Coordinates of C-alpha atoms in Angstrom, one line a residue:
M1347 CA -26.3 -11.9 5.9
S1348 CA -27.5 -10.2 9.1
D1349 CA -27.4 -13.6 11.2
V1350 CA -23.6 -13.4 11.3
A1351 CA -23.5 -9.7 11.8
Y1352 CA -21.1 -9.0 8.8
D1353 CA -21.5 -5.2 8.6
P1354 CA -18.2 -3.6 7.6
W1355 CA -20.1 -0.1 8.0
S1356 CA -20.9 -0.9 11.7
P1357 CA -18.6 0.9 14.4
D1358 CA -19.4 -2.2 16.4
F1359 CA -18.0 -4.6 13.6
V1360 CA -15.0 -2.6 13.1
A1361 CA -14.3 -2.4 16.7
D1362 CA -14.6 -6.3 17.2
P1363 CA -15.2 -8.3 14.0
Y1364 CA -14.0 -11.4 15.6
P1365 CA -17.3 -13.0 16.5
A1366 CA -18.7 -12.4 13.0
F1367 CA -15.8 -14.0 11.4
E1368 CA -15.9 -16.9 13.7
R1369 CA -19.4 -17.5 12.7
L1370 CA -18.6 -17.2 9.0
R1371 CA -15.9 -20.0 9.3
A1372 CA -18.2 -22.1 11.2
E1373 CA -21.4 -21.7 8.7
R1374 CA -20.5 -19.6 5.5
P1375 CA -16.5 -20.0 5.1
V1376 CA -17.2 -18.8 1.6
Y1377 CA -19.7 -16.0 1.5
F1378 CA -20.9 -13.4 -1.1
D1379 CA -21.9 -10.1 1.1
E1380 CA -24.5 -8.4 -1.4
P1381 CA -24.2 -4.7 0.2
T1382 CA -20.6 -4.7 -0.4
G1383 CA -20.4 -6.9 -3.5
Q1384 CA -17.5 -8.7 -2.0
W1385 CA -16.4 -12.5 -1.5
V1386 CA -15.5 -12.9 2.1
V1387 CA -13.3 -16.2 2.6
S1388 CA -12.7 -16.7 6.4
R1389 CA -10.9 -19.9 6.7
H1390 CA -7.0 -20.0 6.7
A1391 CA -6.6 -22.8 4.3
D1392 CA -9.0 -21.4 1.8
V1393 CA -7.3 -18.1 2.0
D1394 CA -3.9 -19.7 1.7
A1395 CA -4.9 -21.8 -1.4
L1396 CA -6.4 -18.5 -3.1
L1397 CA -3.3 -16.6 -2.5
R1398 CA -1.1 -19.3 -4.0
D1399 CA -3.4 -20.0 -6.9
R1400 CA -1.7 -18.3 -9.9
R1401 CA -4.9 -18.1 -11.8
L1402 CA -5.7 -15.4 -9.2
G1403 CA -4.0 -12.1 -8.7
R1404 CA -4.3 -8.6 -7.5
T1405 CA -5.5 -6.9 -10.8
Y1406 CA -7.1 -8.0 -14.2
L1407 CA -6.3 -4.8 -15.9
H1408 CA -3.1 -6.2 -17.6
V1409 CA -5.5 -8.5 -19.5
A1410 CA -8.9 -6.9 -19.8
G1411 CA -10.7 -3.6 -18.7
H1412 CA -13.2 -3.2 -16.1
E1413 CA -16.4 -3.5 -18.4
K1414 CA -15.4 -7.0 -19.3
F1415 CA -15.9 -7.9 -15.6
G1416 CA -19.2 -6.4 -15.4
R1417 CA -17.7 -3.1 -13.4
E1418 CA -18.3 0.4 -14.3
P1419 CA -15.4 2.3 -16.0
E1420 CA -13.7 4.6 -13.4
P1421 CA -14.3 8.5 -13.4
E1422 CA -11.7 10.3 -15.0
F1423 CA -10.9 12.6 -12.0
L1424 CA -9.7 9.6 -10.0
R1425 CA -6.8 8.8 -12.5
P1426 CA -4.3 10.4 -10.6
F1427 CA -5.1 8.2 -7.7
W1428 CA -5.2 5.2 -9.6
D1429 CA -1.8 5.7 -11.7
L1430 CA -0.3 6.0 -8.3
N1431 CA -1.8 3.2 -6.6
R1432 CA -1.4 0.7 -9.7
A1433 CA 2.3 1.8 -10.1
G1434 CA 3.0 0.0 -6.6
M1435 CA 4.5 -3.4 -6.8
L1436 CA 1.7 -5.0 -4.6
E1437 CA -0.7 -4.1 -7.5
L1438 CA 1.2 -5.4 -10.3
E1439 CA 1.5 -8.8 -12.2
P1440 CA 4.3 -10.7 -13.9
P1441 CA 6.0 -9.5 -16.0
T1442 CA 6.1 -5.9 -14.9
H1443 CA 6.1 -7.0 -11.1
T1444 CA 9.2 -9.3 -11.9
R1445 CA 11.2 -6.4 -13.3
L1446 CA 10.4 -4.1 -10.7
R1447 CA 11.2 -6.5 -8.1
R1448 CA 14.5 -7.3 -9.7
L1449 CA 15.4 -3.5 -9.8
V1450 CA 14.4 -3.0 -5.9
A1451 CA 16.5 -6.1 -5.0
K1452 CA 19.6 -4.8 -6.3
A1453 CA 18.9 -1.5 -4.4
F1454 CA 17.6 -3.1 -1.3
T1455 CA 20.6 -4.7 0.0
A1456 CA 21.4 -6.5 3.4
R1457 CA 24.0 -3.9 4.2
M1458 CA 21.4 -1.1 3.6
V1459 CA 18.9 -2.9 6.0
E1460 CA 21.5 -3.7 8.5
G1461 CA 23.0 -0.1 8.5
L1462 CA 19.3 0.9 9.7
R1463 CA 19.3 -1.1 12.8
P1464 CA 21.0 1.5 15.2
M1465 CA 18.7 4.3 14.0
V1466 CA 15.6 2.1 14.3
R1467 CA 16.6 1.0 17.8
A1468 CA 17.2 4.6 18.9
L1469 CA 13.9 5.8 17.7
A1470 CA 11.9 3.2 19.2
E1471 CA 13.7 3.7 22.5
D1472 CA 13.0 7.4 22.3
L1473 CA 9.4 7.0 21.3
A1474 CA 8.7 4.4 23.8
G1475 CA 10.7 6.1 26.6
A1476 CA 8.8 9.4 26.1
L1477 CA 5.6 7.5 26.4
A1478 CA 6.7 5.8 29.5
A1479 CA 8.2 9.1 31.2
K1480 CA 4.6 10.7 31.1
G1481 CA 3.1 7.7 32.6
G1482 CA 1.5 6.5 29.2
G1483 CA -0.5 7.7 26.5
D1484 CA -2.0 6.7 22.8
L1485 CA 0.4 4.1 22.0
I1486 CA -0.7 4.0 18.3
A1487 CA -0.4 7.8 17.9
E1488 CA 2.7 8.2 19.6
V1489 CA 4.7 5.1 18.9
A1490 CA 3.0 2.7 16.4
E1491 CA 2.6 5.5 13.7
P1492 CA 5.8 7.8 13.9
L1493 CA 8.0 4.8 14.0
P1494 CA 7.5 3.0 10.6
V1495 CA 6.9 6.7 9.1
T1496 CA 10.3 7.9 10.3
V1497 CA 12.1 4.5 9.3
I1498 CA 10.7 4.3 5.8
A1499 CA 11.4 8.3 5.4
E1500 CA 15.1 7.7 6.6
M1501 CA 15.5 4.5 4.3
L1502 CA 14.1 6.3 1.2
G1503 CA 16.2 9.6 2.0
V1504 CA 13.2 12.1 2.6
P1505 CA 14.7 15.1 4.1
A1506 CA 13.8 15.6 7.7
E1507 CA 11.9 18.9 7.0
D1508 CA 9.7 17.3 4.6
R1509 CA 8.6 14.1 6.6
P1510 CA 5.5 15.7 8.3
L1511 CA 3.9 15.8 4.7
L1512 CA 4.0 11.9 4.8
R1513 CA 1.4 11.1 7.2
P1514 CA -1.3 13.4 5.7
W1515 CA -0.6 12.2 2.3
S1516 CA -0.8 8.6 3.4
A1517 CA -4.0 9.4 5.3
G1518 CA -5.7 11.1 2.5
I1519 CA -4.6 8.4 -0.1
C1520 CA -5.9 5.5 2.2
G1521 CA -9.2 7.3 2.6
M1522 CA -10.2 5.6 -0.8
F1523 CA -9.9 2.1 0.5
E1524 CA -12.8 2.7 2.8
L1525 CA -16.1 1.2 1.5
N1526 CA -17.9 3.5 -0.7
P1527 CA -15.7 6.6 0.1
S1528 CA -17.4 10.1 0.0
M1529 CA -16.8 12.4 -2.7
E1530 CA -14.8 14.4 -0.4
A1531 CA -12.6 11.6 0.4
Q1532 CA -12.3 10.7 -3.2
R1533 CA -11.0 14.1 -4.2
T1534 CA -8.7 14.3 -1.0
A1535 CA -7.1 10.9 -2.3
V1536 CA -6.6 12.5 -5.6
R1537 CA -5.1 15.7 -4.3
A1538 CA -2.8 13.6 -1.9
A1539 CA -1.8 11.1 -4.7
T1540 CA -0.9 13.9 -6.8
E1541 CA 1.2 15.7 -4.4
F1542 CA 2.8 12.6 -3.2
S1543 CA 3.5 11.7 -6.9
D1544 CA 5.0 15.2 -7.9
Y1545 CA 7.1 15.2 -4.6
L1546 CA 8.7 11.7 -5.4
R1547 CA 9.3 12.5 -9.0
A1548 CA 11.2 15.6 -7.9
L1549 CA 13.1 14.0 -5.2
A1550 CA 14.2 11.0 -7.5
R1551 CA 15.7 13.7 -10.0
A1552 CA 17.4 15.4 -7.2
R1553 CA 18.9 12.0 -6.1
A1554 CA 19.8 11.1 -9.6
A1555 CA 21.7 14.4 -10.0
E1556 CA 23.4 14.3 -6.5
P1557 CA 23.1 10.7 -5.1
R1558 CA 23.1 10.0 -1.4
D1559 CA 23.3 6.8 0.7
D1560 CA 19.7 6.2 0.5
L1561 CA 17.1 3.9 -1.4
I1562 CA 16.1 6.5 -4.0
S1563 CA 19.5 7.3 -4.9
A1564 CA 20.3 3.7 -5.3
L1565 CA 17.1 3.0 -7.3
A1566 CA 17.8 6.0 -9.5
Q1567 CA 21.4 4.7 -10.1
V1568 CA 19.8 1.1 -10.7
V1569 CA 17.2 2.5 -13.3
D1570 CA 20.0 4.4 -15.1
E1571 CA 22.3 1.5 -15.6
E1572 CA 19.2 -0.6 -16.8
T1573 CA 18.1 1.9 -19.2
A1574 CA 21.4 3.1 -20.4
L1575 CA 22.2 2.6 -24.1
P1576 CA 25.1 0.2 -25.1
R1577 CA 28.3 2.2 -25.4
T1578 CA 30.1 2.5 -28.7
S1579 CA 33.7 2.8 -29.4

């Protein structure tokens, strides 16, 4: 619908999508975009209602395949990417989501989160201070990106020497979420997903064998407790 200038491929739209969304809210609050094959819902009340409706969810693959919904089956070469992506809690539906959320809640304690506060504050002050000391710079690249990556890595227990691997892996994986990603982007995402999955599995095995004070160690312990066979006398 060109009259509302909804064009996710356009650099102008990406830079400033708000006028298009304003027109959508006023004229077509529920709009099917043919080029992207997407429904665009732009009013807060409608989005809120959809997110709360248990008939909808993040996925349908726990009840039906792509073909039933009129979609093409996924290429086999993308399996490593989808295996990683669909293992995330945000992509799961009950009862699997419920089970994993319960496991994470046991490990992700208030004490662990509170213990991160001094590190997060010191890191934020260091990053912002360095930016201010040189008279400014790229706020996103120099503060907004490294801050959460470092905090997440610290929380998980990723060794400092391995942390530079995380951002390239994340960027490679996220390339698949662009509209119609190129074949190069797809293969980059598969490679990043494979390397990231292998790394996490190896780190989880290491932490299970020698636990530390981090989230992966805590999760490994919780999983061991959940899957342990009953003891016999």
